[in-house]
mmCIF file of C-alpha atoms and ligand atoms in Angstrom:
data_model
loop_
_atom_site.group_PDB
_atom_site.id
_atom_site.type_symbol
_atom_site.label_atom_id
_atom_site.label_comp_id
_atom_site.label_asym_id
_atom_site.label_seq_id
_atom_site.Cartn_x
_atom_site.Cartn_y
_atom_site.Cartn_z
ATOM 1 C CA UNK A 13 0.000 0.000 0.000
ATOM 2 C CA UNK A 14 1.213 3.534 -0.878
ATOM 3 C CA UNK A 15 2.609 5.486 1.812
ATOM 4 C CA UNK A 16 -0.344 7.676 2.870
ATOM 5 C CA UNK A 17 0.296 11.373 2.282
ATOM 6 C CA UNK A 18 1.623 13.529 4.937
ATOM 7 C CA UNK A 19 -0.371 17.007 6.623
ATOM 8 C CA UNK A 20 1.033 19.383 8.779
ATOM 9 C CA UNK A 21 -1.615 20.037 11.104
ATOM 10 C CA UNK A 22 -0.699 23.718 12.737
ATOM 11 C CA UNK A 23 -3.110 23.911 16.024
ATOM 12 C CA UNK A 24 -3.938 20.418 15.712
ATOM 13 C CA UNK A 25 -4.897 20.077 19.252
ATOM 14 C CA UNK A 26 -7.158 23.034 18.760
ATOM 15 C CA UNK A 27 -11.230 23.059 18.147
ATOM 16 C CA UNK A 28 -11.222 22.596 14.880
ATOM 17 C CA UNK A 29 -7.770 21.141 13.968
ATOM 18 C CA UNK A 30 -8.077 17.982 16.206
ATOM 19 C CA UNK A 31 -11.659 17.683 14.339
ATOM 20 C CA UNK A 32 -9.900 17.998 11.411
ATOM 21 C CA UNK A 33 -7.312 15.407 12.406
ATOM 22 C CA UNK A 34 -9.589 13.100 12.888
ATOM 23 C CA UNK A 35 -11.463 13.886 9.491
ATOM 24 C CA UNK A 36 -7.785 13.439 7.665
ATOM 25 C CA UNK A 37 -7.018 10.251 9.733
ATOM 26 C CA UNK A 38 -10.900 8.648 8.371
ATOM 27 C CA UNK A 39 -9.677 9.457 4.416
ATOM 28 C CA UNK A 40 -6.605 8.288 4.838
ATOM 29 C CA UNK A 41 -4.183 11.039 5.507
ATOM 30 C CA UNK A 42 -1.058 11.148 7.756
ATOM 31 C CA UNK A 43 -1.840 14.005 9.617
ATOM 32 C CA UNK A 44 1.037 15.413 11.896
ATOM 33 C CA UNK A 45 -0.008 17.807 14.833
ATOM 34 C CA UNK A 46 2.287 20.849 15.888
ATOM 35 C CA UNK A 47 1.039 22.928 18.520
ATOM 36 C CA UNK A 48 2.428 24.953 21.307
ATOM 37 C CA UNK A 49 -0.753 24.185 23.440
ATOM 38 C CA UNK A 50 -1.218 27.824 24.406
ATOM 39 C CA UNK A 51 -4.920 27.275 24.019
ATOM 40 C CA UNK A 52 -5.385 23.681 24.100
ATOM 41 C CA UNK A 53 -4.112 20.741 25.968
ATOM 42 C CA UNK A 54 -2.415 17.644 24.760
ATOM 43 C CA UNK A 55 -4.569 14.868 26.338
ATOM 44 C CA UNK A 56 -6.577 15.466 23.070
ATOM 45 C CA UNK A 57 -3.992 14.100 21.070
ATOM 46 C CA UNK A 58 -4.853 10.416 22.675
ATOM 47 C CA UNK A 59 -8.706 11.629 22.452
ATOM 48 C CA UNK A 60 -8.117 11.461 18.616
ATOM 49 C CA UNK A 61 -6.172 7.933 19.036
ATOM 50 C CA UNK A 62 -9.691 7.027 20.925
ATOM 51 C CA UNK A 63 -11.896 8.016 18.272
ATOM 52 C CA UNK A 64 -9.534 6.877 15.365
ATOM 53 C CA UNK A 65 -7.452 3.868 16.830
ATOM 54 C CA UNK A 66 -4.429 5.292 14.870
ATOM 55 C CA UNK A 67 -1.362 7.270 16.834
ATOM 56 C CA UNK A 68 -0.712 10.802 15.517
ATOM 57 C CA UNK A 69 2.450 12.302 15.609
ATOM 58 C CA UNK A 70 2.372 15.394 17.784
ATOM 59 C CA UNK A 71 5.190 17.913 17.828
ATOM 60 C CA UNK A 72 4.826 20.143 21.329
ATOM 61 C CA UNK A 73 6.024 23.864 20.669
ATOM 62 C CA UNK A 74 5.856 27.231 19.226
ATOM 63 C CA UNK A 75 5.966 28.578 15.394
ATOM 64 C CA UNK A 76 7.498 31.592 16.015
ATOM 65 C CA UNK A 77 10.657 29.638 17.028
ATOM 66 C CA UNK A 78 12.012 28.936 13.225
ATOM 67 C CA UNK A 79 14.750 26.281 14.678
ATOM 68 C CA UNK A 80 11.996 24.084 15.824
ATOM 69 C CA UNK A 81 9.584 24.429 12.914
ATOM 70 C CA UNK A 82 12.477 23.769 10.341
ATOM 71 C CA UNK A 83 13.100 20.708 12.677
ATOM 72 C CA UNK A 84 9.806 19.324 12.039
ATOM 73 C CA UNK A 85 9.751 19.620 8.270
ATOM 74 C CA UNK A 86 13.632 18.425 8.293
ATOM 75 C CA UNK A 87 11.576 15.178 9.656
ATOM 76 C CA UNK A 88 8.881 14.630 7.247
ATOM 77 C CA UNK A 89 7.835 14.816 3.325
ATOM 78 C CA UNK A 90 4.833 16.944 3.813
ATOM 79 C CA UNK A 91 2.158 16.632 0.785
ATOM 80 C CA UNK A 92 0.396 19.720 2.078
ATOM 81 C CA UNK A 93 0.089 21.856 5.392
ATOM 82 C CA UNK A 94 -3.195 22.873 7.362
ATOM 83 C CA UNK A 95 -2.817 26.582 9.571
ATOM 84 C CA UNK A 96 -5.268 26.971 12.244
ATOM 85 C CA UNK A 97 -2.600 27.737 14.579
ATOM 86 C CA UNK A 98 -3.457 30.963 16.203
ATOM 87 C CA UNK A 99 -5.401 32.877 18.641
ATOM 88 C CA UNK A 100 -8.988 33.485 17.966
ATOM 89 C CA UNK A 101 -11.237 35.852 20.488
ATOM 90 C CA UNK A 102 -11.958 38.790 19.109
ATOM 91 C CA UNK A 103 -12.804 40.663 22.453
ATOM 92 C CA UNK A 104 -9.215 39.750 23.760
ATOM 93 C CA UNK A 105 -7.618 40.639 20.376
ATOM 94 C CA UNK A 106 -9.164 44.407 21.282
ATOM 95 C CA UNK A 107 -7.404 44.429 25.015
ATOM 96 C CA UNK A 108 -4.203 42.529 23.446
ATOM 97 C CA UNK A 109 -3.326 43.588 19.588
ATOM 98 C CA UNK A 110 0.126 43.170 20.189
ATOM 99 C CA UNK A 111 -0.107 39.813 21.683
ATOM 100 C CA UNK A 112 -2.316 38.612 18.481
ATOM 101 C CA UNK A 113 -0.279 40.487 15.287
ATOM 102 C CA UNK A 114 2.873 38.593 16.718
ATOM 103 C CA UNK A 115 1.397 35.163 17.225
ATOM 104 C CA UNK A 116 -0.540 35.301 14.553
ATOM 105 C CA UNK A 117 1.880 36.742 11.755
ATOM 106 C CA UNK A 118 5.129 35.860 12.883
ATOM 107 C CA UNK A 119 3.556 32.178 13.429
ATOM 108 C CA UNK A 120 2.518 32.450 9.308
ATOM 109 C CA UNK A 121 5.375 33.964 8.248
ATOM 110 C CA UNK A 122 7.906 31.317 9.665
ATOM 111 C CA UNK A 123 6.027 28.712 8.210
ATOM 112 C CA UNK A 124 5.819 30.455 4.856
ATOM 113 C CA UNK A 125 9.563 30.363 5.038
ATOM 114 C CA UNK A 126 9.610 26.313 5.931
ATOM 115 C CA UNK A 127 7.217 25.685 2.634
ATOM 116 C CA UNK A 128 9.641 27.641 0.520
ATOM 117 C CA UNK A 129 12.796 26.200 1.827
ATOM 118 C CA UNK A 130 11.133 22.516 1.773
ATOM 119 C CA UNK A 131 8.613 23.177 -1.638
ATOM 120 C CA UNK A 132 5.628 22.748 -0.523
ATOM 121 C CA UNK A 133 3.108 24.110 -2.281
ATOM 122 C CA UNK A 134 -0.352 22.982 -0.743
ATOM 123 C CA UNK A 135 -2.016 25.284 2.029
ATOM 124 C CA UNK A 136 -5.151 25.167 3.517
ATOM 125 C CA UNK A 137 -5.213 28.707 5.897
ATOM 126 C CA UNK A 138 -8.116 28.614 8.238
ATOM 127 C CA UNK A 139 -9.195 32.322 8.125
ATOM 128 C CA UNK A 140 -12.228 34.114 8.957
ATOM 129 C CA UNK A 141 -15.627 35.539 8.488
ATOM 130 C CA UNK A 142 -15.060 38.191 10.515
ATOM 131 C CA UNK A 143 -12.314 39.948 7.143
ATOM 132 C CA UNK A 144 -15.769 40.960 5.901
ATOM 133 C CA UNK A 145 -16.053 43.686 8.488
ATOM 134 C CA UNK A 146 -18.961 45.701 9.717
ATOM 135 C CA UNK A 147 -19.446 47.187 6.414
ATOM 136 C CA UNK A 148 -20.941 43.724 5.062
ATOM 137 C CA UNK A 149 -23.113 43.082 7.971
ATOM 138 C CA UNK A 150 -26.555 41.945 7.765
ATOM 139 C CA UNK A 151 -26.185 40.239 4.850
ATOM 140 C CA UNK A 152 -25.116 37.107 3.401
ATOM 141 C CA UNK A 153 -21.843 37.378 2.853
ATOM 142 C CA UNK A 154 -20.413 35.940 -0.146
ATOM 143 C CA UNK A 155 -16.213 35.348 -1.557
ATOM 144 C CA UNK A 156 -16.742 38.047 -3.728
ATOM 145 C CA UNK A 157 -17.471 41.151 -1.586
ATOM 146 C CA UNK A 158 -14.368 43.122 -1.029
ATOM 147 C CA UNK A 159 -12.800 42.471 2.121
ATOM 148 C CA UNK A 160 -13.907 45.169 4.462
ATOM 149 C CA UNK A 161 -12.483 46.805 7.867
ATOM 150 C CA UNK A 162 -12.025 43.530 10.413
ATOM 151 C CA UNK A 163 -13.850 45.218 13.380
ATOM 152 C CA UNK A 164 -10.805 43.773 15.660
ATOM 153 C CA UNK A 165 -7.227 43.347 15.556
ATOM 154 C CA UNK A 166 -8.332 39.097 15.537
ATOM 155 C CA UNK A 167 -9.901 40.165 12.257
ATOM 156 C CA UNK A 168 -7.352 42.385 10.568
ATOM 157 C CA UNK A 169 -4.462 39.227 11.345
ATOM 158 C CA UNK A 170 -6.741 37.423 9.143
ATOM 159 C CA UNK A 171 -7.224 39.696 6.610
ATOM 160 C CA UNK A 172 -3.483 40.445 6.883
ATOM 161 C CA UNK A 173 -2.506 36.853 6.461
ATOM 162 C CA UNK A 174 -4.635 36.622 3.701
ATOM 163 C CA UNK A 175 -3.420 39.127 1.984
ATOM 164 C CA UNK A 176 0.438 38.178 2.160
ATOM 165 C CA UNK A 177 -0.409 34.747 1.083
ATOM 166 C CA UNK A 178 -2.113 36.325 -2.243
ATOM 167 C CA UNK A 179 1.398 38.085 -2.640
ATOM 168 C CA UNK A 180 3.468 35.454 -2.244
ATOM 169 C CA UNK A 181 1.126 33.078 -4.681
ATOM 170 C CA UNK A 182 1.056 35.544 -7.408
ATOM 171 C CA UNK A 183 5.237 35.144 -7.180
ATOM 172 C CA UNK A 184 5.751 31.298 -6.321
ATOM 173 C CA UNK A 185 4.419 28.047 -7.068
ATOM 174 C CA UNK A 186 2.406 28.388 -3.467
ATOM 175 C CA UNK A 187 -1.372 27.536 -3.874
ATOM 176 C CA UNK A 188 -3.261 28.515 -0.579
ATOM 177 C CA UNK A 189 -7.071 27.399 -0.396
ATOM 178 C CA UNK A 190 -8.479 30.032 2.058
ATOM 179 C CA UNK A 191 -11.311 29.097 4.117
ATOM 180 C CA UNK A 192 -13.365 31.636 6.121
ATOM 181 C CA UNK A 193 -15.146 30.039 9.300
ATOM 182 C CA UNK A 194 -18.765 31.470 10.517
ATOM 183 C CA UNK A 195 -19.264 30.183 13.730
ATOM 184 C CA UNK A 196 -17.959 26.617 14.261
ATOM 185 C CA UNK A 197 -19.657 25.201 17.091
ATOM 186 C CA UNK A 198 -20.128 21.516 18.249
ATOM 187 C CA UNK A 199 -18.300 18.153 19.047
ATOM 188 C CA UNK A 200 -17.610 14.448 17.339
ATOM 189 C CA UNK A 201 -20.633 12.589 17.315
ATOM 190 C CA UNK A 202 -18.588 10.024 19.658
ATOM 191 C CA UNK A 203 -18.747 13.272 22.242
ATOM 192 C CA UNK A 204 -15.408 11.674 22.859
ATOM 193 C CA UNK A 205 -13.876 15.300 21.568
ATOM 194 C CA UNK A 206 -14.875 18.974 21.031
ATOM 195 C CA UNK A 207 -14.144 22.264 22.370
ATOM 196 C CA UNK A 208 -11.885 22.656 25.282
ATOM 197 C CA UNK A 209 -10.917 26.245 25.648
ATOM 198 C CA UNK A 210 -8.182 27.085 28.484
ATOM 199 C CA UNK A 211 -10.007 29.045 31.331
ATOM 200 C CA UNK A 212 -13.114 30.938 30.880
ATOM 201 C CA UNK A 213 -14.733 30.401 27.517
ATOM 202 C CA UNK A 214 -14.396 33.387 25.225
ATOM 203 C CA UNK A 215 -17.259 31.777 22.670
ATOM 204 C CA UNK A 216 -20.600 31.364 23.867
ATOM 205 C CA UNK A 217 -21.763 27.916 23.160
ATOM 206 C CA UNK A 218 -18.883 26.243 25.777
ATOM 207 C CA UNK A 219 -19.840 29.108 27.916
ATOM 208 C CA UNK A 220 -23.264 27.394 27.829
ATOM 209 C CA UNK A 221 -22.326 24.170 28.156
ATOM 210 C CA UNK A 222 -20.447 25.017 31.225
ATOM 211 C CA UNK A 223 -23.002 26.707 32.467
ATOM 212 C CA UNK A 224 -25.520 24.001 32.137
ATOM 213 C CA UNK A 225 -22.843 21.987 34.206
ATOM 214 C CA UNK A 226 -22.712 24.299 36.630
ATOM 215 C CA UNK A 227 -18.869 25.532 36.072
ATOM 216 C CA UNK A 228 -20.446 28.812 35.179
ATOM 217 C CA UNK A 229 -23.158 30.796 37.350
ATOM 218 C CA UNK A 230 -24.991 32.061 34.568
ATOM 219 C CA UNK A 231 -24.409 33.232 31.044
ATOM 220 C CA UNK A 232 -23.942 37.009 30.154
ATOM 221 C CA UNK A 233 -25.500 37.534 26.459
ATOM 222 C CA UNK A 234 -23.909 40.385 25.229
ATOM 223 C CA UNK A 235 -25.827 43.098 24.327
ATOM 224 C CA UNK A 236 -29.804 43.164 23.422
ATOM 225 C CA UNK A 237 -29.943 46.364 21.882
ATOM 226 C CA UNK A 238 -28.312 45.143 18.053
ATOM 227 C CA UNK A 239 -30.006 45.369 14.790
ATOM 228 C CA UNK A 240 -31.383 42.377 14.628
ATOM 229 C CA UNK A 241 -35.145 40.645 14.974
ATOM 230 C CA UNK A 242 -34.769 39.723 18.928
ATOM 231 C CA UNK A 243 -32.074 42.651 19.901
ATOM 232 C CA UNK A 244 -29.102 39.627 20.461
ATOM 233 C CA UNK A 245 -26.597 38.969 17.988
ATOM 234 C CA UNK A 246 -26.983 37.242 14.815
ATOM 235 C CA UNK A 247 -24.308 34.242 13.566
ATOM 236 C CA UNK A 248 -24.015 31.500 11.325
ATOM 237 C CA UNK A 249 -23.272 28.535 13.645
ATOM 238 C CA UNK A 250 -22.071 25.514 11.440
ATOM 239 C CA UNK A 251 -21.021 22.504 13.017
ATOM 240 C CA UNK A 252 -17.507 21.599 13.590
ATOM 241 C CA UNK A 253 -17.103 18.408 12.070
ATOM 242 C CA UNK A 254 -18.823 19.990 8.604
ATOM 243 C CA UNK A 255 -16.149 22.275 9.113
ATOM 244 C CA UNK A 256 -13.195 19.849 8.986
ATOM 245 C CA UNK A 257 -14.414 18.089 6.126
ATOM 246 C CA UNK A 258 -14.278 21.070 4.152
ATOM 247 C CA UNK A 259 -10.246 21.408 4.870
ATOM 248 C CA UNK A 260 -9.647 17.613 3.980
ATOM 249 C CA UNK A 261 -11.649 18.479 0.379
ATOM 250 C CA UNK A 262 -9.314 21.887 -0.161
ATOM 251 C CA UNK A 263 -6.279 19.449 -0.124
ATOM 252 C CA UNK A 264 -7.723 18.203 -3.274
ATOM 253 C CA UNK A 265 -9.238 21.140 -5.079
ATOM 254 C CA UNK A 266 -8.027 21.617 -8.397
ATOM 255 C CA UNK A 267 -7.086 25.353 -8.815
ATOM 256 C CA UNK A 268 -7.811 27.572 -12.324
ATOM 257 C CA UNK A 269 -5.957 30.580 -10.101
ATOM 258 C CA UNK A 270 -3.097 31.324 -7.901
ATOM 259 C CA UNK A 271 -5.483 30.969 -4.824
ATOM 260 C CA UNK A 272 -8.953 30.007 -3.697
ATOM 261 C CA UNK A 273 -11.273 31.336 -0.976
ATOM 262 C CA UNK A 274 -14.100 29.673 -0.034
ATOM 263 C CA UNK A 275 -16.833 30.646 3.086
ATOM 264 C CA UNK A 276 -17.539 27.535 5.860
ATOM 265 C CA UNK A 277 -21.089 28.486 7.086
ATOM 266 C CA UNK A 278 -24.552 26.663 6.679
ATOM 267 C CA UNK A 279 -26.026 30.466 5.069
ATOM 268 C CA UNK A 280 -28.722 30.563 8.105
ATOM 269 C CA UNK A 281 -28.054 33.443 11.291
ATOM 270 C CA UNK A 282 -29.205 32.205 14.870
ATOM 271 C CA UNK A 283 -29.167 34.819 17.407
ATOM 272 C CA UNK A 284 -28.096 34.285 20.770
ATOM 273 C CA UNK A 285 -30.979 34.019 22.260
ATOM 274 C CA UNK A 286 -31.956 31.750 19.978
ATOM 275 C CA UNK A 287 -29.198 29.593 20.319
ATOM 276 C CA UNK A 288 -29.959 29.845 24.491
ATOM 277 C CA UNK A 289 -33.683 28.390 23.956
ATOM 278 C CA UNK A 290 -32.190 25.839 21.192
ATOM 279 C CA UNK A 291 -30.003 24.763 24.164
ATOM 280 C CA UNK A 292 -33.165 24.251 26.599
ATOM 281 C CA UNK A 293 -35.420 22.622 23.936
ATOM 282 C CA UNK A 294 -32.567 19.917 22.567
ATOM 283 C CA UNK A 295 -30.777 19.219 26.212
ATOM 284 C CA UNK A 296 -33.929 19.486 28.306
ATOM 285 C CA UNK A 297 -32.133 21.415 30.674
ATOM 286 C CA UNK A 298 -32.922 25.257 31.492
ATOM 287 C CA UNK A 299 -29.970 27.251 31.621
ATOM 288 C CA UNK A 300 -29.669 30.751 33.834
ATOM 289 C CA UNK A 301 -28.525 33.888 31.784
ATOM 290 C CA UNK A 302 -28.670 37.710 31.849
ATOM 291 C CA UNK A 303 -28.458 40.446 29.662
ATOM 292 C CA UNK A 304 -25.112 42.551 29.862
ATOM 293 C CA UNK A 305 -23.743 45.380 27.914
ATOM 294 C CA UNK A 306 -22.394 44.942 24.397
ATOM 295 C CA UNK A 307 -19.111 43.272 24.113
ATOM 296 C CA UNK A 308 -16.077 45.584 21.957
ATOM 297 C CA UNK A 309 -15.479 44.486 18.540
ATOM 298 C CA UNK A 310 -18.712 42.089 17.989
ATOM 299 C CA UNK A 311 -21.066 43.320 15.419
ATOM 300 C CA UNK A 312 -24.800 42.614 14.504
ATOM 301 C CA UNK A 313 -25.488 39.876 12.337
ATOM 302 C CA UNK A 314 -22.496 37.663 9.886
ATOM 303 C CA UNK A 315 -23.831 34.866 8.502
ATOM 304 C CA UNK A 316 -22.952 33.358 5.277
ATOM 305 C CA UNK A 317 -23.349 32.397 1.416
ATOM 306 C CA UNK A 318 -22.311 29.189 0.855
ATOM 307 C CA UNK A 319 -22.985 28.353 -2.494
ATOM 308 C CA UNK A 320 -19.546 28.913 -3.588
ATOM 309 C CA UNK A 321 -17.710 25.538 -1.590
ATOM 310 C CA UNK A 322 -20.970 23.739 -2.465
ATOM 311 C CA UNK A 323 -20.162 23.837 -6.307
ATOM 312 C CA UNK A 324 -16.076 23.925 -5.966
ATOM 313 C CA UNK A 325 -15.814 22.124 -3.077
ATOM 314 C CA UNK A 326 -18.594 18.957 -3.474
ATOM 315 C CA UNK A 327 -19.119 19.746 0.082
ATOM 316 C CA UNK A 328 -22.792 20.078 2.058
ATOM 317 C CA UNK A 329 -22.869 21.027 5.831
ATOM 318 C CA UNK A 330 -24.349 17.196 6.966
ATOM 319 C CA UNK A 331 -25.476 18.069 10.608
ATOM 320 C CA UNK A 332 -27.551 20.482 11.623
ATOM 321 C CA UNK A 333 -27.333 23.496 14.497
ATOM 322 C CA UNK A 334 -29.253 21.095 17.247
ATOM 323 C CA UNK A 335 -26.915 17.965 16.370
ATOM 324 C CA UNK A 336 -23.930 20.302 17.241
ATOM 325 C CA UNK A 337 -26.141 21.724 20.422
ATOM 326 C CA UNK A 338 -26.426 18.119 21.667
ATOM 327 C CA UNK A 339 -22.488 16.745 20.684
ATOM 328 C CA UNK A 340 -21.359 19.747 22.637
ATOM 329 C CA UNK A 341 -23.211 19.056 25.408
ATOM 330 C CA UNK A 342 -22.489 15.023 25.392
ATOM 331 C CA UNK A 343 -18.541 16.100 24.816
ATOM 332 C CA UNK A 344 -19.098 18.370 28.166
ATOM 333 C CA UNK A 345 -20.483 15.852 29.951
ATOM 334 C CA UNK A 346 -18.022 13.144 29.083
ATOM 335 C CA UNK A 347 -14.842 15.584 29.586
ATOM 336 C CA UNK A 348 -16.229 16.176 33.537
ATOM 337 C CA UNK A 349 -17.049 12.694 33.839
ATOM 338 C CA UNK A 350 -13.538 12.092 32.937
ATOM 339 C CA UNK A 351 -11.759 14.463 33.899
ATOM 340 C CA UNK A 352 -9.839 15.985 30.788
ATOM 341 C CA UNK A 353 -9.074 19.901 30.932
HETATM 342 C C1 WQD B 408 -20.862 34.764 19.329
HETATM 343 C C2 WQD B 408 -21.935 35.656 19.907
HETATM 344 C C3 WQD B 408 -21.103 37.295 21.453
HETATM 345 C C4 WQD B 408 -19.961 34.668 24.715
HETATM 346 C C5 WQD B 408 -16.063 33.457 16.633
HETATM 347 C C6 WQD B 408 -14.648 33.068 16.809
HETATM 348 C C7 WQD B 408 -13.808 33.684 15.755
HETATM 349 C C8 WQD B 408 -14.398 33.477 14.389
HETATM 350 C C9 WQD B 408 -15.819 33.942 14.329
HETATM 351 C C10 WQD B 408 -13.402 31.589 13.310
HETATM 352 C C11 WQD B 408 -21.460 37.120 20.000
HETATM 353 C C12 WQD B 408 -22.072 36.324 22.126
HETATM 354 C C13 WQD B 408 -20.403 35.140 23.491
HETATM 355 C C14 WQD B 408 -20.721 34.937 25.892
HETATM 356 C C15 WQD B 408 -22.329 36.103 24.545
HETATM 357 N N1 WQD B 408 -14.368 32.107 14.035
HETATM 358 N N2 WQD B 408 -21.571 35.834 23.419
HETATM 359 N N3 WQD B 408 -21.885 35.643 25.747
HETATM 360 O O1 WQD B 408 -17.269 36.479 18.401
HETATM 361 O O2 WQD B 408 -18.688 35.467 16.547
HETATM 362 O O3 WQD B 408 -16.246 34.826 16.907
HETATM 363 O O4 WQD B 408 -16.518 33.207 15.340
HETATM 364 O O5 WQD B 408 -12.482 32.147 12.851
HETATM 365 O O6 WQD B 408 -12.541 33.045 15.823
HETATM 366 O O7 WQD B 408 -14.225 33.495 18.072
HETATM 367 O O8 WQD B 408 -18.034 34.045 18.462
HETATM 368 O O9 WQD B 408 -18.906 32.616 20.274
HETATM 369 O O10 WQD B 408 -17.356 34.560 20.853
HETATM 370 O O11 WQD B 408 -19.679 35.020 20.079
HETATM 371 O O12 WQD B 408 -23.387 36.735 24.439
HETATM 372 O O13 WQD B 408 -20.363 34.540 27.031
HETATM 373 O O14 WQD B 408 -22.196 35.230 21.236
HETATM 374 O O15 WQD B 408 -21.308 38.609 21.922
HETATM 375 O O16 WQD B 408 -22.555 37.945 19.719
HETATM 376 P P1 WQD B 408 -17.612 35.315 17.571
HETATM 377 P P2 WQD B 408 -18.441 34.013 20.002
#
């Protein structure tokens, strides 16, 4: 049998990079995790060996130290690289730009290097809805609105990153795919992995998990006073595992262009609130929560046009917003029950 093709998997012990890892592992893929574990922990590295009953190779440490990156790639023959490694709140990208345009960019821009020096051409960067901006709000959002002002310093790393990829495309033999995430929520359907953010949950459905555990008092939803039908915002929650699929097809997408950018959503907005009472009605249990003040750099409504990854792509979101509801909820359950943090 052919030697199955090697990934670099960048965050691979993140949300959606261990789902991801998992997806690669199921068509066949090598998939090699690198992470520094700054939001993550790497007792999900066995969860994946759980789920998959293969052993992934998992390199602990940090991109912006070149020695060690150029150490990993001196040790494989990788056929293609996934990104997700970097940080991701928007709120704490507004009290901490400098701490995000270093991790995030210097992160890319050392591993740019490595897939020069090493040729290898295949990228899959996981980037974001939020490069839209505020000016595209409200709308569906499709690939081929201009990208707008990122309403965060999360955002304009994105945008950013994007953008020097384009550059270095339109000069090399580099081919990224870029994929911009709405809201991935959820967990495996074995709820034997899913979200496991360090400390207090900046999204809000692990906030409301842990809530409904009682790790939380009670969730804050952040603002009611938005331009939207109940007041709360408005996002396009899509569910995780729909979300990795989508990165293991980009490996194989056949490019007519010197890159490709594709939206991850399922094209329908859910508003907080919404997504509170979706919570009660699927898990059967009521969950406490207040209304606070808005929270800096969110706006009203993103939610997405997908039609674009459905064509190029031959990729459907499979699961809907109350089969990620109830895997998140099984995954918190199971992670307390067993005690992984
Ligand atoms: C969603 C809504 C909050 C917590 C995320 C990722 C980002 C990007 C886009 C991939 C907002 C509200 C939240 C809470 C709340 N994804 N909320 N109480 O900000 O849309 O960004 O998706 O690249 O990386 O972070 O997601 O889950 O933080 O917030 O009311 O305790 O829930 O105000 O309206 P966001 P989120």
């Amino acid at each position: 049998m052919s030697e199955s093709k090697e990934i670099l998997v960048t965050g691979g012990t993140g949300f959606i990079g261990s789902h991801t890892v998992v997806a690669l592992f199921e068509q066949g893929y090598t998939p090699v995790i690198l992470d520094n574990c700054s939001n993550s922990t790497p007792s999900i590295v066995k969860q994946i060996s759980l789920i998959t009953g293969k052993e992934c190779t998992f390199y602990l440490g940090d991109m912006r130290d070149k020695a060690f990156l150029k150490s990993v790639f001196e040790k494989h023959s990788f056929e293609g690289v996934i990104h997700f490694a970097a940080f991701k709140a928007v709120a704490e990208s507004v009290e901490k730009p400098l701490y995000y345009y270093d991790n995030n960019l210097t992160s890319l821009i050392n591993l740019l290097g490595c897939l020069e020096e090493f040729q290898v051409n295949k990228i899959v960067f996981s980037s974001s809805c939020t490069v839209y901006g505020v000016e595209n709000s409200l709308k569906p959002l499709n690939e081929e609105m201009p990208v707008g002002k990122p309403n965060s310093p999360y955002g304009w790393t994105k945008w950013m990153a994007e953008q020097m990829l384009i550059d270095i495309a339109g000069k090399t033999d580099l081919r990224p795919v870029f994929l911009r995430y709405f809201n991935p929520i959820g967990a495996h359907v074995s709820g034997k992995l899913g979200e496991l953010p360090l400390g207090p949950p900046n999204n809000v459905l692990p906030y409301i998990t842990q809530t409904a555990a009682g790790l939380r008092k009670e969730l804050t939803i952040f603002g009611k006073d938005y331009d939207t039908p109940d007041g709360t915002c408005v996002r396009d929650y899509i569910h995780v595992m729909d979300v990795a699929k989508a990165h293991v097809k980009s490996l194989s997408y056949s490019f007519d262009s010197t890159f490709e950018v594709f939206n991850l959503g399922t094209g329908k907005g859910t508003s907080v609130l919404e997504l509170v009472q979706l919570f009660e009605k699927v898990t059967g249990k009521p969950l406490n929560y207040q209304f606070g003040p808005r929270r800096s750099g969110d706006v009203d409504a993103l939610f997405a046009d997908v039609s674009k990854a459905k064509k190029f792509l031959n990729w459907n979101t499979e699961r809907t917003i109350e089969d990620a509801i109830l895997d998140a909820w099984k995954w918190e359950q199971y992670r307390l029950e067993n005690e992984i943090s």
